[in-house]
Amino acid sequence: MTEIHTLMVNDVPAFVLGPEDYAPLAALGYDIVEHFDTESLLAAADRADHVLTWDFETGWYSQFPKLKTVFTPAAGDDWARSDPSGRVPVSHGSYHGELMCESVLSAILFMNHRMPQMIRNFARREWDRTTQGESRMLSRQSVLIIGYGHIGKICAEVLTPHVREVIGVRRRPEQSEEAEIPVYGTSGLVDLLPLADHVLMLLPGGSDTDQFMNVERLTRMKKGAFIYNFGRGNALTAQDLLPQLNHLGGAFLDVTEEEPLRQDSPLWRQDNVFITPHSSAIFEDYRRLFIEEVCARLGKAR
Amino acid sequence: MTEIHTLMVNDVPAFVLGPEDYAPLAALGYDIVEHFDTESLLAAADRADHVLTWDFETGWYSQFPKLKTVFTPAAGDDWARSDPSGRVPVSHGSYHGELMCESVLSAILFMNHRMPQMIRNFARREWDRTTQGESRMLSRQSVLIIGYGHIGKICAEVLTPHVREVIGVRRRPEQSEEAEIPVYGTSGLVDLLPLADHVLMLLPGGSDTDQFMNVERLTRMKKGAFIYNFGRGNALTAQDLLPQLNHLGGAFLDVTEEEPLRQDSPLWRQDNVFITPHSSAIFEDYRRLFIEEVCARLGKAR
């Protein structure tokens, strides 16, 4: 039998897999061995042909003689590290854009509809027909995506029918002839920021992106424009954002500099800020999409 | 000169027009005469070639000998009544769907993302990554539109790329061969309600639609499904809805039985209900769209 060993433990309930999630793999002929802690997984290391896990340390690879693949749902390598010897590939989930694009569209409509203010009206049971009148049709507005990669492309596809224009910015623009979305390099930001009605940040973490959206860049944004962070929190800090909240229409943050965001962070009490707990990819469908991808990559057990 | 007399007064600031809004009509050669009360309009009745107004009473028509058209932004005839003699046509705004479709998409994503709960988490500064895990991808869900007319068609177009299926229901279904959206008569509801993940009500007011979505129909809805009322409040009453809120995922009400909704209505304090103040078409663009339509219908002044 080909053995798949799993260590799918996570703080987020939607990210914890169980026997019903593994059923499609079992149906392909794989033997599923579930583990709930590191010790148990490592004790069975010599039997594992594949591992499904959130975490995999660099030091573990040498203990897994038969290991052919590490499958992890995460898009990045923060938790499942790559094999220093290069022997075992790590297969990352590639469906995050499919999930996140719905959260991004939802957030843009939410801010465009002045929902932070509408929520306060609702809490006060106020029938206020003035607030909504500040909304402009999304179909006449533009979206600038900073950190335009795989996820950005999926977001752009979903946003395009609803907005006037989507523009991408990335460190190394690979503008192809057939691309429908114009893509610029970082140097283009100085001219693009003053034009965008909505700025969507999808930058990865790491020291390269620390305070990427700094005071200078935030100041260049159009008066009343909205900013969204669905990448990593280090790229847009509270220190830089807070003084600009009068200039901006508002901010929707799915990620923050430290997570969980401290209860005493002033971000929680701003009138035009809304915060979600790094949850843009948290859907009931997450587990199914992961297993579908593993099935597609593995095929039938030999 | 051809004179356009206006009485564009309204409680909603976004619905009050002023000289800058009329500029495109002036540019076409029309003489614009603004009024701010009924007495002033009626005193100038013999000079008016066209009237732009929110209100026009049946009794007024006989006082306007030259009147060729009454232009009103409203979609229905609740405020600008038709001419009993049939002499003067009333031109209603036809752009409400264009505006409302954005509010409808926003509301569906809002409820699908468990925003009523997420808002409470935010207010308590809770970094809760469990709530969002109850969301399922919208792309695998279905929407049933009840009262499928002009506005419903526009909503269906906007929703279609984001959902598995949109189905329309109307009193007199006119299913055409080329229609992409299947449309059923009211009798189909008994079979359709148990299947829909989101039920969007766009019914007009009037005694025909009183309590249309009654307890029997609400009970037939799928467990955990969401209901939206963007039509008129008489079709879904608090009395019918409240006992079903445990069965349903939640309700997003843009209209209510009486408006403004009374402060002591129990609807305000339900965990899975959100209410907006009949504001789905209130956008800054409203005035511009109205004047663009009047310009297109009138053309240049002779």
Coordinates of N, CA, C and O in Angstrom, one line a residue, chain A residues 137 139, chain B residues 8 14-15 17 52-54 71-76 91-102 150-151 154 280-295 297:
Chain A
M137 N -21.1 54.7 -8.0 CA -21.2 53.4 -8.6 C -19.8 52.9 -8.8 O -18.9 53.5 -9.3
S139 N -19.0 50.8 -10.9 CA -18.7 50.6 -12.3 C -18.0 51.7 -12.9 O -17.5 51.6 -14.1
Chain B
M8 N -37.6 69.3 -7.8 CA -36.8 68.1 -7.4 C -36.5 68.2 -5.9 O -35.3 68.2 -5.5
A14 N -29.2 62.9 -1.7 CA -28.7 62.5 -3.0 C -29.8 62.6 -4.1 O -29.5 62.5 -5.3
F15 N -31.0 62.8 -3.7 CA -32.1 62.9 -4.7 C -32.6 64.3 -4.9 O -33.6 64.5 -5.6
L17 N -31.9 67.8 -6.8 CA -31.1 68.3 -7.9 C -30.9 69.8 -7.7 O -31.8 70.5 -7.2
L52 N -39.8 68.4 -14.5 CA -38.9 67.4 -13.8 C -39.3 67.4 -12.3 O -39.2 68.4 -11.7
T53 N -39.8 66.3 -11.8 CA -40.4 66.3 -10.5 C -40.4 65.0 -9.8 O -40.4 64.0 -10.5
W54 N -40.4 65.0 -8.5 CA -40.6 63.7 -7.7 C -42.1 63.5 -7.6 O -42.6 62.4 -7.7
F71 N -41.2 64.2 -16.3 CA -40.1 63.4 -16.0 C -39.9 63.2 -14.5 O -39.8 64.1 -13.8
T72 N -39.9 61.9 -14.1 CA -39.7 61.7 -12.7 C -38.6 60.6 -12.5 O -38.6 59.6 -13.3
P73 N -37.7 60.7 -11.6 CA -36.7 59.7 -11.4 C -37.2 58.3 -10.9 O -36.7 57.3 -11.1
A74 N -38.4 58.4 -10.2 CA -38.9 57.2 -9.6 C -39.3 56.1 -10.6 O -39.7 56.4 -11.7
A75 N -39.0 54.9 -10.2 CA -39.4 53.8 -11.1 C -40.9 53.5 -11.1 O -41.4 53.1 -12.2
G76 N -41.6 53.7 -10.0 CA -43.0 53.5 -9.9 C -43.8 54.7 -9.9 O -43.3 55.8 -10.0
S91 N -42.6 60.1 -17.8 CA -41.4 59.3 -18.1 C -40.7 58.9 -16.8 O -40.2 59.8 -16.1
H92 N -40.6 57.6 -16.5 CA -40.0 57.1 -15.3 C -38.5 56.8 -15.5 O -38.1 56.4 -16.6
G93 N -37.7 56.9 -14.5 CA -36.3 56.6 -14.5 C -36.2 55.1 -14.8 O -37.0 54.3 -14.2
S94 N -35.2 54.7 -15.6 CA -35.1 53.3 -15.9 C -33.7 52.7 -15.6 O -33.3 51.7 -16.0
Y95 N -33.0 53.5 -14.7 CA -31.6 53.1 -14.4 C -31.5 52.5 -13.0 O -30.4 52.4 -12.5
H96 N -32.6 52.3 -12.3 CA -32.5 51.8 -11.0 C -31.8 50.4 -10.8 O -31.1 50.2 -9.9
G97 N -32.0 49.6 -11.8 CA -31.4 48.3 -11.8 C -29.9 48.4 -11.8 O -29.2 47.7 -11.1
E98 N -29.4 49.3 -12.6 CA -27.9 49.6 -12.7 C -27.3 49.9 -11.4 O -26.1 49.6 -11.1
L99 N -28.0 50.7 -10.6 CA -27.6 51.0 -9.3 C -27.8 49.9 -8.3 O -26.9 49.5 -7.5
M100 N -29.0 49.4 -8.3 CA -29.4 48.4 -7.3 C -28.6 47.1 -7.4 O -28.4 46.4 -6.4
C101 N -28.2 46.7 -8.6 CA -27.5 45.5 -8.8 C -26.2 45.5 -7.9 O -25.8 44.4 -7.4
E102 N -25.6 46.6 -7.8 CA -24.3 46.7 -6.9 C -24.7 46.5 -5.5 O -24.0 45.8 -4.7
H150 N -37.4 43.9 -15.0 CA -36.3 44.6 -15.5 C -35.1 44.6 -14.6 O -34.0 44.4 -14.9
I151 N -35.4 45.0 -13.3 CA -34.3 45.1 -12.3 C -33.8 43.7 -12.0 O -32.6 43.5 -11.9
I154 N -31.2 42.6 -14.6 CA -29.9 43.3 -14.4 C -29.2 42.6 -13.3 O -27.9 42.4 -13.3
S280 N -31.0 51.1 -1.5 CA -30.2 50.3 -2.5 C -30.0 51.1 -3.8 O -29.1 50.7 -4.6
A281 N -30.8 52.1 -4.1 CA -30.5 52.9 -5.3 C -29.9 54.3 -5.0 O -29.8 55.1 -5.9
I282 N -29.7 54.5 -3.7 CA -29.1 55.9 -3.3 C -27.6 55.9 -3.6 O -26.8 55.3 -2.8
F283 N -27.2 56.5 -4.6 CA -25.8 56.7 -5.0 C -25.7 58.2 -5.5 O -26.6 58.8 -5.9
E284 N -24.4 58.7 -5.3 CA -24.1 60.0 -5.8 C -24.5 60.1 -7.3 O -24.8 61.2 -7.8
D285 N -24.4 59.0 -8.0 CA -24.6 59.0 -9.5 C -26.1 59.1 -9.9 O -26.4 59.3 -11.1
Y286 N -27.0 59.0 -8.9 CA -28.4 59.0 -9.2 C -28.9 60.2 -10.1 O -29.5 60.1 -11.1
R287 N -28.5 61.4 -9.6 CA -28.9 62.7 -10.3 C -28.4 62.7 -11.7 O -29.1 63.1 -12.6
R288 N -27.1 62.3 -11.9 CA -26.5 62.3 -13.2 C -27.2 61.4 -14.1 O -27.5 61.7 -15.3
L289 N -27.5 60.2 -13.7 CA -28.2 59.2 -14.5 C -29.6 59.7 -14.9 O -30.0 59.5 -16.0
F290 N -30.3 60.4 -14.0 CA -31.6 60.9 -14.3 C -31.5 62.0 -15.4 O -32.2 61.9 -16.4
I291 N -30.6 62.9 -15.3 CA -30.4 64.0 -16.3 C -29.9 63.4 -17.6 O -30.4 63.8 -18.7
E292 N -29.1 62.4 -17.6 CA -28.6 61.8 -18.8 C -29.8 61.2 -19.6 O -29.9 61.3 -20.8
E293 N -30.7 60.6 -18.8 CA -31.9 59.9 -19.4 C -32.8 61.0 -20.0 O -33.3 60.9 -21.1
V294 N -33.0 62.1 -19.2 CA -33.9 63.2 -19.7 C -33.3 63.8 -21.0 O -34.0 64.0 -22.0
C295 N -32.0 64.0 -21.0 CA -31.3 64.6 -22.2 C -31.5 63.6 -23.4 O -31.8 64.1 -24.5
R297 N -33.8 61.5 -23.9 CA -35.2 61.4 -24.4 C -35.7 62.7 -25.0 O -36.5 62.7 -25.9

